[in-house]
JSON list of C-alpha atoms in Angstrom, two decimals:
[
{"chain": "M", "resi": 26, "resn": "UNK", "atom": "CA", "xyz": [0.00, 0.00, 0.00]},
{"chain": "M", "resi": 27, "resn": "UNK", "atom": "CA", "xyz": [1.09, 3.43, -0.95]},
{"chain": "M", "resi": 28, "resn": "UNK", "atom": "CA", "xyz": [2.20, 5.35, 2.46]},
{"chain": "M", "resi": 29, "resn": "UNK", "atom": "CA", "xyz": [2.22, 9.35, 2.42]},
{"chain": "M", "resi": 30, "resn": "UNK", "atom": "CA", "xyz": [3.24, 11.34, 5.55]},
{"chain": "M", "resi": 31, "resn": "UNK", "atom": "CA", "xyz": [0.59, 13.22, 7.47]},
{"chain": "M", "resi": 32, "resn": "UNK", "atom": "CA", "xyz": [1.47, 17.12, 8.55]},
{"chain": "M", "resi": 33, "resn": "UNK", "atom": "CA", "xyz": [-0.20, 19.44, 10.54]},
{"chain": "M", "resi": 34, "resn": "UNK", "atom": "CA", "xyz": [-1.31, 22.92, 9.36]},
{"chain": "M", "resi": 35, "resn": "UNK", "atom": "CA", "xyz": [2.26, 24.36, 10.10]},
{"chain": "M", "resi": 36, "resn": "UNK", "atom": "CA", "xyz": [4.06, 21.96, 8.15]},
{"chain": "M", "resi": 37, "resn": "UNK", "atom": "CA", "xyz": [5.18, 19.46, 10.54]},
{"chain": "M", "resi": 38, "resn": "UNK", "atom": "CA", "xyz": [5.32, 16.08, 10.07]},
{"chain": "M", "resi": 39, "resn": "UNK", "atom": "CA", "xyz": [3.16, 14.01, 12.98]},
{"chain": "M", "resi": 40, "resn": "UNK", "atom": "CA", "xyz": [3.14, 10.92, 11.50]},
{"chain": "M", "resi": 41, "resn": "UNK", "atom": "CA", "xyz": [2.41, 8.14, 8.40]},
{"chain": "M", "resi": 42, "resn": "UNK", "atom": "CA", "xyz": [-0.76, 7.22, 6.81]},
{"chain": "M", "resi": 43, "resn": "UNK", "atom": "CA", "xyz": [-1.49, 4.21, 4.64]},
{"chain": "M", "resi": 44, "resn": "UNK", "atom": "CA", "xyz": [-3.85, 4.90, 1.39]},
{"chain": "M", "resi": 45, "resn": "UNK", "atom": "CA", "xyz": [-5.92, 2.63, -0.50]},
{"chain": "M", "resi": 46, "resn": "UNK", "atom": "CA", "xyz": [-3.82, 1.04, -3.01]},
{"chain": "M", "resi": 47, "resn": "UNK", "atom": "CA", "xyz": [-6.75, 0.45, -5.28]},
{"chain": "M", "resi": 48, "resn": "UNK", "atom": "CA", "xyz": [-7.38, 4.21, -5.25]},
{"chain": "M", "resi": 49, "resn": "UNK", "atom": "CA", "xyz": [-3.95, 5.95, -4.78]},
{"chain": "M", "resi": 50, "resn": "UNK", "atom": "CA", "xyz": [-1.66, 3.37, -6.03]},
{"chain": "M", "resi": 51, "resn": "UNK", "atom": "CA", "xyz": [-3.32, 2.26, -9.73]},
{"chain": "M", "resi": 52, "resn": "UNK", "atom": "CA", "xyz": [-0.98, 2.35, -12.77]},
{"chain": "M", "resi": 53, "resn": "UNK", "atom": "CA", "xyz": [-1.23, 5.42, -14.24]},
{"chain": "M", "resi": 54, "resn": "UNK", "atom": "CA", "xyz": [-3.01, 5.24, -17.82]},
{"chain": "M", "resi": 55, "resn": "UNK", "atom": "CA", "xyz": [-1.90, 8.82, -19.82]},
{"chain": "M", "resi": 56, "resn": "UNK", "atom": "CA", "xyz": [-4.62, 8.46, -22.81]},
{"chain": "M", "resi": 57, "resn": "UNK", "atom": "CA", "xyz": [-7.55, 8.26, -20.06]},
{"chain": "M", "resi": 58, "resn": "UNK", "atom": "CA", "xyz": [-6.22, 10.92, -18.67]},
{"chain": "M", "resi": 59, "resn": "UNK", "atom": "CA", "xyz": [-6.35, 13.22, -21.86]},
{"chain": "M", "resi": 60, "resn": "UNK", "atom": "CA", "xyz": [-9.49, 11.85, -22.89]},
{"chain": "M", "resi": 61, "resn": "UNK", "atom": "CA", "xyz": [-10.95, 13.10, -19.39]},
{"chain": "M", "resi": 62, "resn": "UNK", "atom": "CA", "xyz": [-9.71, 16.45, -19.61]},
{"chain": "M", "resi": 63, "resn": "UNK", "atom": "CA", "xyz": [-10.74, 17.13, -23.06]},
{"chain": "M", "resi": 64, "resn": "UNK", "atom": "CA", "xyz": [-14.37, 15.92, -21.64]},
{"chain": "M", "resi": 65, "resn": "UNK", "atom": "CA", "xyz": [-14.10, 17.97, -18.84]},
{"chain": "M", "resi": 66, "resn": "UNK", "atom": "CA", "xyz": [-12.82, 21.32, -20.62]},
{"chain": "M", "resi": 67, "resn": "UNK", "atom": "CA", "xyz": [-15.30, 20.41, -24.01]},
{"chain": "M", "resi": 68, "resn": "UNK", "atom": "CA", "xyz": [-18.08, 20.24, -21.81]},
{"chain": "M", "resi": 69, "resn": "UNK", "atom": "CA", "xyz": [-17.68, 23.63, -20.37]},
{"chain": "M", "resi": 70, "resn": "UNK", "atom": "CA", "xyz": [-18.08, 25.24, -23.75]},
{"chain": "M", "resi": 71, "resn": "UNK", "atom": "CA", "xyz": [-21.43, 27.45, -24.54]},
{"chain": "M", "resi": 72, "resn": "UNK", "atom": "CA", "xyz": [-21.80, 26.39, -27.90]},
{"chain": "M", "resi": 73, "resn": "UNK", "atom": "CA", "xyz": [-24.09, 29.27, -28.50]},
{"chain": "M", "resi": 74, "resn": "UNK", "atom": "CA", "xyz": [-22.11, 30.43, -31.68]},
{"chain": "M", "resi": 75, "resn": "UNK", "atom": "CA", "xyz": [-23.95, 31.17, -34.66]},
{"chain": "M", "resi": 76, "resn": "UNK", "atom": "CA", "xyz": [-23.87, 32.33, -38.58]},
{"chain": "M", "resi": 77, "resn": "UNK", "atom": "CA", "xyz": [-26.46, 33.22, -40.63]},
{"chain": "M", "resi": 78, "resn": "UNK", "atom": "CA", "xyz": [-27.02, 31.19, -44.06]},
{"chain": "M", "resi": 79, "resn": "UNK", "atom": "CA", "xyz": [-28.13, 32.65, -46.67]},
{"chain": "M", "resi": 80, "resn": "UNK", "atom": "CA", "xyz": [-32.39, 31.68, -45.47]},
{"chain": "M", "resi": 81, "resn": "UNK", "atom": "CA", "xyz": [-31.56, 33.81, -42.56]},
{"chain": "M", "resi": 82, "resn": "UNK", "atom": "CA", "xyz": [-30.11, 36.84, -44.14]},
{"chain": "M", "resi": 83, "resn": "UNK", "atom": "CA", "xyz": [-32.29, 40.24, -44.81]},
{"chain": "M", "resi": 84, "resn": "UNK", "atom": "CA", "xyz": [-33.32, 40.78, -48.15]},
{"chain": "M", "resi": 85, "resn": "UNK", "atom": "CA", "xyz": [-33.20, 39.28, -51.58]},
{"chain": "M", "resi": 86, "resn": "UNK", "atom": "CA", "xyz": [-36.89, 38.92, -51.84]},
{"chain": "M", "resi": 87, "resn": "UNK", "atom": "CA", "xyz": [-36.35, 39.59, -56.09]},
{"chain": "M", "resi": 88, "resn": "UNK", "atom": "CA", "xyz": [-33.62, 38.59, -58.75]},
{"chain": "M", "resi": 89, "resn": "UNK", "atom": "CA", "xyz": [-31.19, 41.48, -59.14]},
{"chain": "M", "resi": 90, "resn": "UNK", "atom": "CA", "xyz": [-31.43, 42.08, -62.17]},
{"chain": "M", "resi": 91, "resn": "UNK", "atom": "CA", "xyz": [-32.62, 39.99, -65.47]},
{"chain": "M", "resi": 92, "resn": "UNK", "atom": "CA", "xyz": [-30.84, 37.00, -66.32]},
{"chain": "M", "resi": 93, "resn": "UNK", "atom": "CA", "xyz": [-29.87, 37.84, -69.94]},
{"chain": "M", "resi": 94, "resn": "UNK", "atom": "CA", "xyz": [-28.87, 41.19, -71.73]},
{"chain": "M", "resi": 95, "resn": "UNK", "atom": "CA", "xyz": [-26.78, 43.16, -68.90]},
{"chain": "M", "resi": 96, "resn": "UNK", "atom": "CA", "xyz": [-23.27, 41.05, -69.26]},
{"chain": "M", "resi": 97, "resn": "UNK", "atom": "CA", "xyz": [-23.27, 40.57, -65.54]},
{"chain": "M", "resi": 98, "resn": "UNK", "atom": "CA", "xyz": [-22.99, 37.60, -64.13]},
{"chain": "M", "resi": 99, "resn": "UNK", "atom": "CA", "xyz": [-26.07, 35.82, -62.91]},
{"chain": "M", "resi": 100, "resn": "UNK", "atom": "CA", "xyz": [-27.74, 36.49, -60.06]},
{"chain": "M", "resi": 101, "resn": "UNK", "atom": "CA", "xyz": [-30.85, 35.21, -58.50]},
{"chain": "M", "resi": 102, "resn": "UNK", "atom": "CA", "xyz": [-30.57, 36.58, -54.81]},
{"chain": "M", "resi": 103, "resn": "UNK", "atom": "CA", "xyz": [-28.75, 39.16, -52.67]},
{"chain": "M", "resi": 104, "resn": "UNK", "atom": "CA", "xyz": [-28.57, 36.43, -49.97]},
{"chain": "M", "resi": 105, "resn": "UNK", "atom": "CA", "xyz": [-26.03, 34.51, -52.00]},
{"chain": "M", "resi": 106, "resn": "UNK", "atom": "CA", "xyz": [-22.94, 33.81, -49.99]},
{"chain": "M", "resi": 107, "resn": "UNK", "atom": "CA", "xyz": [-20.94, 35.14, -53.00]},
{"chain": "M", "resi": 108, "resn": "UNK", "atom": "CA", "xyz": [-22.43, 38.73, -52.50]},
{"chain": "M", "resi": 109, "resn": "UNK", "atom": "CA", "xyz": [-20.52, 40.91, -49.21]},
{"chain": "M", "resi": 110, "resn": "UNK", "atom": "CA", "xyz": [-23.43, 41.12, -46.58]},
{"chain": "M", "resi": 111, "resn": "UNK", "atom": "CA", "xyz": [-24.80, 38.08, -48.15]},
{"chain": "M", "resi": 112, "resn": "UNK", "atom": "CA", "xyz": [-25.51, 34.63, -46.11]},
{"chain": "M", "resi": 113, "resn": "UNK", "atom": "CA", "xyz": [-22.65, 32.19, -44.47]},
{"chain": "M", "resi": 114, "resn": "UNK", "atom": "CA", "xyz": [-21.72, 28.72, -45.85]},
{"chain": "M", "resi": 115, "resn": "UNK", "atom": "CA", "xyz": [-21.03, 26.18, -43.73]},
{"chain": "M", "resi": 116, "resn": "UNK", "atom": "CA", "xyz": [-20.25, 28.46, -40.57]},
{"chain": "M", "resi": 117, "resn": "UNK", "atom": "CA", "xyz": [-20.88, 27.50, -37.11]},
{"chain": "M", "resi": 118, "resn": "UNK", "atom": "CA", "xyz": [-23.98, 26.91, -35.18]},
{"chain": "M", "resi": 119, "resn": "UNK", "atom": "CA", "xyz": [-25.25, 26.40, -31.52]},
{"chain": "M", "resi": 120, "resn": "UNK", "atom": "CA", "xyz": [-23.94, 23.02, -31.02]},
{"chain": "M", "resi": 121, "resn": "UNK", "atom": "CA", "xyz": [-22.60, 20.99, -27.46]},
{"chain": "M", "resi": 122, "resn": "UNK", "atom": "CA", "xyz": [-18.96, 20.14, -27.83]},
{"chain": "M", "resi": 123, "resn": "UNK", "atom": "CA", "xyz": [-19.61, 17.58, -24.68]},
{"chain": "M", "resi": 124, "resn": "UNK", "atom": "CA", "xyz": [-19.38, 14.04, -25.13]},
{"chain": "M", "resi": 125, "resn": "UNK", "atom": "CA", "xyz": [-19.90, 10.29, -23.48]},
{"chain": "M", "resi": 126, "resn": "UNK", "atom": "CA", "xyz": [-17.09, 8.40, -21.47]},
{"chain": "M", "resi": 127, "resn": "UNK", "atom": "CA", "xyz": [-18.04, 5.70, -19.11]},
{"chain": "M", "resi": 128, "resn": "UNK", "atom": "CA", "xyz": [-19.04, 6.46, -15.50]},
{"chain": "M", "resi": 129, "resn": "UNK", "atom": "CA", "xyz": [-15.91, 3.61, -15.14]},
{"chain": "M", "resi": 130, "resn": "UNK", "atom": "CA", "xyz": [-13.08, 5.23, -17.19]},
{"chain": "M", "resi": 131, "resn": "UNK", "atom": "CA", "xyz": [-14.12, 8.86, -15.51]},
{"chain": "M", "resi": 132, "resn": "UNK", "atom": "CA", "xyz": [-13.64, 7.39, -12.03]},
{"chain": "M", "resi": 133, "resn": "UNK", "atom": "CA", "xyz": [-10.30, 5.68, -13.43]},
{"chain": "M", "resi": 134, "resn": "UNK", "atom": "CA", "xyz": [-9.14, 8.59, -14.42]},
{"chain": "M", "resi": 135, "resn": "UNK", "atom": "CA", "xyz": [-9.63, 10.12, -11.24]},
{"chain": "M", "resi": 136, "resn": "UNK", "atom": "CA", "xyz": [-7.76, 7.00, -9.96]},
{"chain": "M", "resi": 137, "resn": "UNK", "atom": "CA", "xyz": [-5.02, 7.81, -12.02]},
{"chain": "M", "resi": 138, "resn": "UNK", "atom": "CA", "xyz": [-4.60, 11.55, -11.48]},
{"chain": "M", "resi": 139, "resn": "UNK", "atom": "CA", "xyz": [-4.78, 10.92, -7.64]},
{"chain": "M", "resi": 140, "resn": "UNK", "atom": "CA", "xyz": [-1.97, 8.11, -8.19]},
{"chain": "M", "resi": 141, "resn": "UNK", "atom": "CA", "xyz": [-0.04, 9.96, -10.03]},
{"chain": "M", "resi": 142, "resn": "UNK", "atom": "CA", "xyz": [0.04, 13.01, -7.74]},
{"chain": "M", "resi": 143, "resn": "UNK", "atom": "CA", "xyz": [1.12, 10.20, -4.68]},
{"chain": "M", "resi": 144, "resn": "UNK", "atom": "CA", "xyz": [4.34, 8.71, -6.79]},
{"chain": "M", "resi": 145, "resn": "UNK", "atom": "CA", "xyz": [5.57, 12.08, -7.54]},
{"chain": "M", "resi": 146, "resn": "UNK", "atom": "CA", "xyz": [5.47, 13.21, -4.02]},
{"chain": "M", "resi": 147, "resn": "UNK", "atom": "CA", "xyz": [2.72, 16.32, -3.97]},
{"chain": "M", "resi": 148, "resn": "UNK", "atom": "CA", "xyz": [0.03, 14.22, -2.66]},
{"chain": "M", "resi": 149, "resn": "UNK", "atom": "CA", "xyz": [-0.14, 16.48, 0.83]},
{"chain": "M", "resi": 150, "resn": "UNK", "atom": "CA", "xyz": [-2.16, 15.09, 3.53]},
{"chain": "M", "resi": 151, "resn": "UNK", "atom": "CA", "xyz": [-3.41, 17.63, 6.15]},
{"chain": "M", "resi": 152, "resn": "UNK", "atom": "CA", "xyz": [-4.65, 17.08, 9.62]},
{"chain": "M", "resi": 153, "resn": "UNK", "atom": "CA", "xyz": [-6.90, 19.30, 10.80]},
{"chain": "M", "resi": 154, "resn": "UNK", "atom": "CA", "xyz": [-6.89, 21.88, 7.42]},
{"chain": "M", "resi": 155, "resn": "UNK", "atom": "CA", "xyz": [-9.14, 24.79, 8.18]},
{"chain": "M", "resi": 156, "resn": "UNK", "atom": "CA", "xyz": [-8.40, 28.88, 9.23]},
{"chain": "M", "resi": 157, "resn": "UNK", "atom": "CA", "xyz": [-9.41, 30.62, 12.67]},
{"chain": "M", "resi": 158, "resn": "UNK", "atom": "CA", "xyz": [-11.07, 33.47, 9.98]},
{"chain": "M", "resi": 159, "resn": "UNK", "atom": "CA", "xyz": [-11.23, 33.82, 6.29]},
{"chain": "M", "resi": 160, "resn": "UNK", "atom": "CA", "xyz": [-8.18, 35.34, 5.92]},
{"chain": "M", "resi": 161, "resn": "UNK", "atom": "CA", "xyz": [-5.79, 35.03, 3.14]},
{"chain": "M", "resi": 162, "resn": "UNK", "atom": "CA", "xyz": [-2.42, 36.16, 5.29]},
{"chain": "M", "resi": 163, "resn": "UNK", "atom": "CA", "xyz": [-3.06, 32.46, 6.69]},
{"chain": "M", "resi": 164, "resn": "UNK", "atom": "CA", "xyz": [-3.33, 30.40, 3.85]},
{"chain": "M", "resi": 165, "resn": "UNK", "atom": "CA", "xyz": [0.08, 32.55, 2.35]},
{"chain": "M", "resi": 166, "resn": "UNK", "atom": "CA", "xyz": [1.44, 31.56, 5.87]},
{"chain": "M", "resi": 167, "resn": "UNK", "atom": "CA", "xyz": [0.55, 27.61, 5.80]},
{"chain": "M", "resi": 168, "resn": "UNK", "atom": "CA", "xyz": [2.26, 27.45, 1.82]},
{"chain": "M", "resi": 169, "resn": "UNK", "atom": "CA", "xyz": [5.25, 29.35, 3.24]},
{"chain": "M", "resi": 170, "resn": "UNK", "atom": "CA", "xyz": [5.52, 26.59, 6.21]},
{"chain": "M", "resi": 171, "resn": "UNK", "atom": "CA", "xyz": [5.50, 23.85, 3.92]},
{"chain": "M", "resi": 172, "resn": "UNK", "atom": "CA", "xyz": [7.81, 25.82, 1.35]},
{"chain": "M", "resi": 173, "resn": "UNK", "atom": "CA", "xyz": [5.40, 25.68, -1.65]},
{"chain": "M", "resi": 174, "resn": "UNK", "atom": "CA", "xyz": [5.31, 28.27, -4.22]},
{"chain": "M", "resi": 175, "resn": "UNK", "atom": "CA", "xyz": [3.65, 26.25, -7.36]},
{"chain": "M", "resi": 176, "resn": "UNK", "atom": "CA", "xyz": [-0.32, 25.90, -7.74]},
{"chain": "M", "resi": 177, "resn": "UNK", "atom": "CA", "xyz": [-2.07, 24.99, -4.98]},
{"chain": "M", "resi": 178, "resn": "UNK", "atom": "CA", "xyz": [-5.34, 22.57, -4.74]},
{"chain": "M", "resi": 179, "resn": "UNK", "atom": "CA", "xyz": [-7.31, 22.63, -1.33]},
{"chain": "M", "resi": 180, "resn": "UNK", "atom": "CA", "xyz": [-9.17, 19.78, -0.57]},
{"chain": "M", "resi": 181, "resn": "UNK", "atom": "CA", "xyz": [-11.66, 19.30, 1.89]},
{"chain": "M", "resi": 182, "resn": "UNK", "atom": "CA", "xyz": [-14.50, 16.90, 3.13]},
{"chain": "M", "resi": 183, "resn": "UNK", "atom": "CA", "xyz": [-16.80, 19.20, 3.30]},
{"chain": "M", "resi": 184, "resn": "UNK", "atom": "CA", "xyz": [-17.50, 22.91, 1.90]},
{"chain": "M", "resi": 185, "resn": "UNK", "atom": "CA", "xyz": [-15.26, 24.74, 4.71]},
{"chain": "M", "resi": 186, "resn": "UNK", "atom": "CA", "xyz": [-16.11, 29.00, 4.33]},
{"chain": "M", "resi": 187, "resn": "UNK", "atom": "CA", "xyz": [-12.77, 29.73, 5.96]},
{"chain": "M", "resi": 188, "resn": "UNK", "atom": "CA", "xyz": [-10.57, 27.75, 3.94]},
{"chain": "M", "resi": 189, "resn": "UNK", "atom": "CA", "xyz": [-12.78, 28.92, 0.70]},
{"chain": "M", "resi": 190, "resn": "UNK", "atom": "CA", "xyz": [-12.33, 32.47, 1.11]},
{"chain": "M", "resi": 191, "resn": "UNK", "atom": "CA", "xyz": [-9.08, 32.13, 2.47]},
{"chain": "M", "resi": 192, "resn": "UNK", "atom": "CA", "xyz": [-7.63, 30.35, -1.02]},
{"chain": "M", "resi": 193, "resn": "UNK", "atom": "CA", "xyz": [-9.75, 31.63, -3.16]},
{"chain": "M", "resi": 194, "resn": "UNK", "atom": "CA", "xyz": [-7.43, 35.55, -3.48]},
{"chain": "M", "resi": 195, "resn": "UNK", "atom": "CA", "xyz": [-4.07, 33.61, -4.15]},
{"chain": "M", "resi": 196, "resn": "UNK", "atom": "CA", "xyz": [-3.07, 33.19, -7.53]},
{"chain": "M", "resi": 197, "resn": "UNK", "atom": "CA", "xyz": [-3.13, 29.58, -8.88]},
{"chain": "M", "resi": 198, "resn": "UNK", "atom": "CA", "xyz": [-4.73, 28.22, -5.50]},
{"chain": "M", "resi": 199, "resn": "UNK", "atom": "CA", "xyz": [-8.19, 26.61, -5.04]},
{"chain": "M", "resi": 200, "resn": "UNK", "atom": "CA", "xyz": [-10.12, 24.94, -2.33]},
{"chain": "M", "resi": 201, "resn": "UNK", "atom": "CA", "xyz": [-12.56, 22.18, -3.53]},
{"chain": "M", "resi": 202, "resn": "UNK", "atom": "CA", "xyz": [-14.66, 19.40, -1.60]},
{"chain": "M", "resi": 203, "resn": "UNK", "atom": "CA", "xyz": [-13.70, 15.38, -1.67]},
{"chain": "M", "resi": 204, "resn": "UNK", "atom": "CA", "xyz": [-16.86, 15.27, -3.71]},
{"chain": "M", "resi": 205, "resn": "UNK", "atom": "CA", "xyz": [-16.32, 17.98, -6.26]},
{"chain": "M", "resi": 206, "resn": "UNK", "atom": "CA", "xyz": [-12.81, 15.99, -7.27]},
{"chain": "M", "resi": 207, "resn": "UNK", "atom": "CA", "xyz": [-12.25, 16.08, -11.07]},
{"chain": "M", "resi": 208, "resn": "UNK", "atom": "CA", "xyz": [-8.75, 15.17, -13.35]},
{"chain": "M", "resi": 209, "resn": "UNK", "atom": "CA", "xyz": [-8.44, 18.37, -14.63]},
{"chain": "M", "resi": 210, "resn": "UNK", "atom": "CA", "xyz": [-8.31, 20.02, -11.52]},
{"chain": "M", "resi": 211, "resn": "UNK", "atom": "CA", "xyz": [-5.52, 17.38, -9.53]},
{"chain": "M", "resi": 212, "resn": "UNK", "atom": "CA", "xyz": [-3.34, 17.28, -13.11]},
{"chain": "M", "resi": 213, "resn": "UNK", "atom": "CA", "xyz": [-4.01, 21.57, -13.35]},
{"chain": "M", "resi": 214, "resn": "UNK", "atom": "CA", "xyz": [-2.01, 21.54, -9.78]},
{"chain": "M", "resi": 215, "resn": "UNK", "atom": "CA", "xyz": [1.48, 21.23, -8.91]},
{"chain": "M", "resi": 216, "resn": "UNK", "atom": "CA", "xyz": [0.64, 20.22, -5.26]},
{"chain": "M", "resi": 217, "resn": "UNK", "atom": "CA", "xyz": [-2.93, 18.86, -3.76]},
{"chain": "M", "resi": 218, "resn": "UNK", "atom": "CA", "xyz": [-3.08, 19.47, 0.02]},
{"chain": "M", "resi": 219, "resn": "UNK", "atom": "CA", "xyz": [-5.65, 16.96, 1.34]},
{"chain": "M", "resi": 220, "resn": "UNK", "atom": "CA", "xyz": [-7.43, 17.30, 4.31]},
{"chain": "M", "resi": 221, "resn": "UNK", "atom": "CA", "xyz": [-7.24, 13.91, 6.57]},
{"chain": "M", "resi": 222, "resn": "UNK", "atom": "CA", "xyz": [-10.54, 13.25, 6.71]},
{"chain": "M", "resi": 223, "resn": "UNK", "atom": "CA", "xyz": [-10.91, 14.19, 2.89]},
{"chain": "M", "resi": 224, "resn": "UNK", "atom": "CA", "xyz": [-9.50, 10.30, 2.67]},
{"chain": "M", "resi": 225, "resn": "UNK", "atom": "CA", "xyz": [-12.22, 8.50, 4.15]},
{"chain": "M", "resi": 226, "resn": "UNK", "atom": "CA", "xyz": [-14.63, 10.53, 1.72]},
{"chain": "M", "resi": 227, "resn": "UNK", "atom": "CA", "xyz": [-12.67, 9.54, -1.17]},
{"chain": "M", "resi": 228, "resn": "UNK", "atom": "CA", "xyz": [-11.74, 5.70, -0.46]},
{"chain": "M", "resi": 229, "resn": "UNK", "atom": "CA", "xyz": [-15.81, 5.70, 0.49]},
{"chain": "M", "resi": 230, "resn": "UNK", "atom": "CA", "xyz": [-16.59, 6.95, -3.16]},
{"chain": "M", "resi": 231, "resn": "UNK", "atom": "CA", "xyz": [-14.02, 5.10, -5.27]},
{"chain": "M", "resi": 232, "resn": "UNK", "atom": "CA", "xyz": [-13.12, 1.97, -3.50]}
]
């Protein structure tokens, strides 16, 4: 079984914790993890781009002029996409840019983000993470105790208002709940500081 050390809130080490090894300590499986994130980043798209064609466009209710006997060009419309203000071909519409992956590879792919985290050593376990007071000095102060300047992910059991609006000011930090874990956010931080009791919540889930 993997084994991570266990700090307090100033950075001190108080002991050693064992994690699941079906959860933390999975081979890590790079494709699912791209194909996750793309999900994940595709499906936050609005989609709500649009063109109009030329059955949209204002205008063009009669031919421009007659067919024969000017020595212009054709022209049956001023919707045609050949004329300037005239309709768009093939441009985009509303459309969602989300797609399916099985409820099994997503939690997988959690798997695998969390595991990879734990081999490289920024898998951060926490007892007792939470502020006195929303205050930012403190969460500056706890990531100069454990000498860590990179990106930051909070995570917590359970929504916690003081460690929220404590992270929430510092560039490249975020808190986030056991529940509300997702690949792109674990892989989109250099470090995950993980509240002890976090654990329990995520072993319950995934195991």
């Amino acid at each position: 079984m993997p084994t991570v050390a266990v700090y307090d809130i100033a950075g001190g080490k108080i002991g050693d914790m064992e994690l699941n090894e079906n959860i933390f300590g999975v081979e890590v499986n790079e494709g699912l993890l791209h194909q996750a994130v793309v999900l994940q980043l595709a499906s936050q798209r609005l989609g709500t781009h649009s063109t109009k064609t030329r059955g949209f466009v204002k205008g063009g209710g009669r031919k421009p002029w007659r067919q024969k006997g000017t020595g212009r060009a054709r022209a049956g419309s001023r919707r045609s996409p050949v004329w300037v203000g005239g309709g768009t071909v093939f441009g985009p519409h509303p459309r969602k840019y989300g797609f399916k992956m099985p409820r099994k590879q997503r939690r997988l792919a959690i798997k695998c983000a969390l595991s990879d985290k734990v081999k490289s050593g920024d898998f951060l376990v926490v007892d007792g993470l939470n502020f006195d007071a929303p205050k930012t000095k403190q969460a500056v102060k706890m990531l100069g105790d454990f000498n860590v300047s990179d990106k930051s992910l909070f995570v917590t059991a359970e929504f916690l208002e003081n460690v929220e609006k404590s992270v929430r000011n510092i560039q490249g930090a975020k808190a986030i709940t056991a529940q509300g874990l997702n690949v792109y956010d674990i892989l989109n931080h250099n470090k995950l500081f993980v509240a002890k009791d976090a654990i329990n919540r995520i072993e319950e889930v995934f195991a």
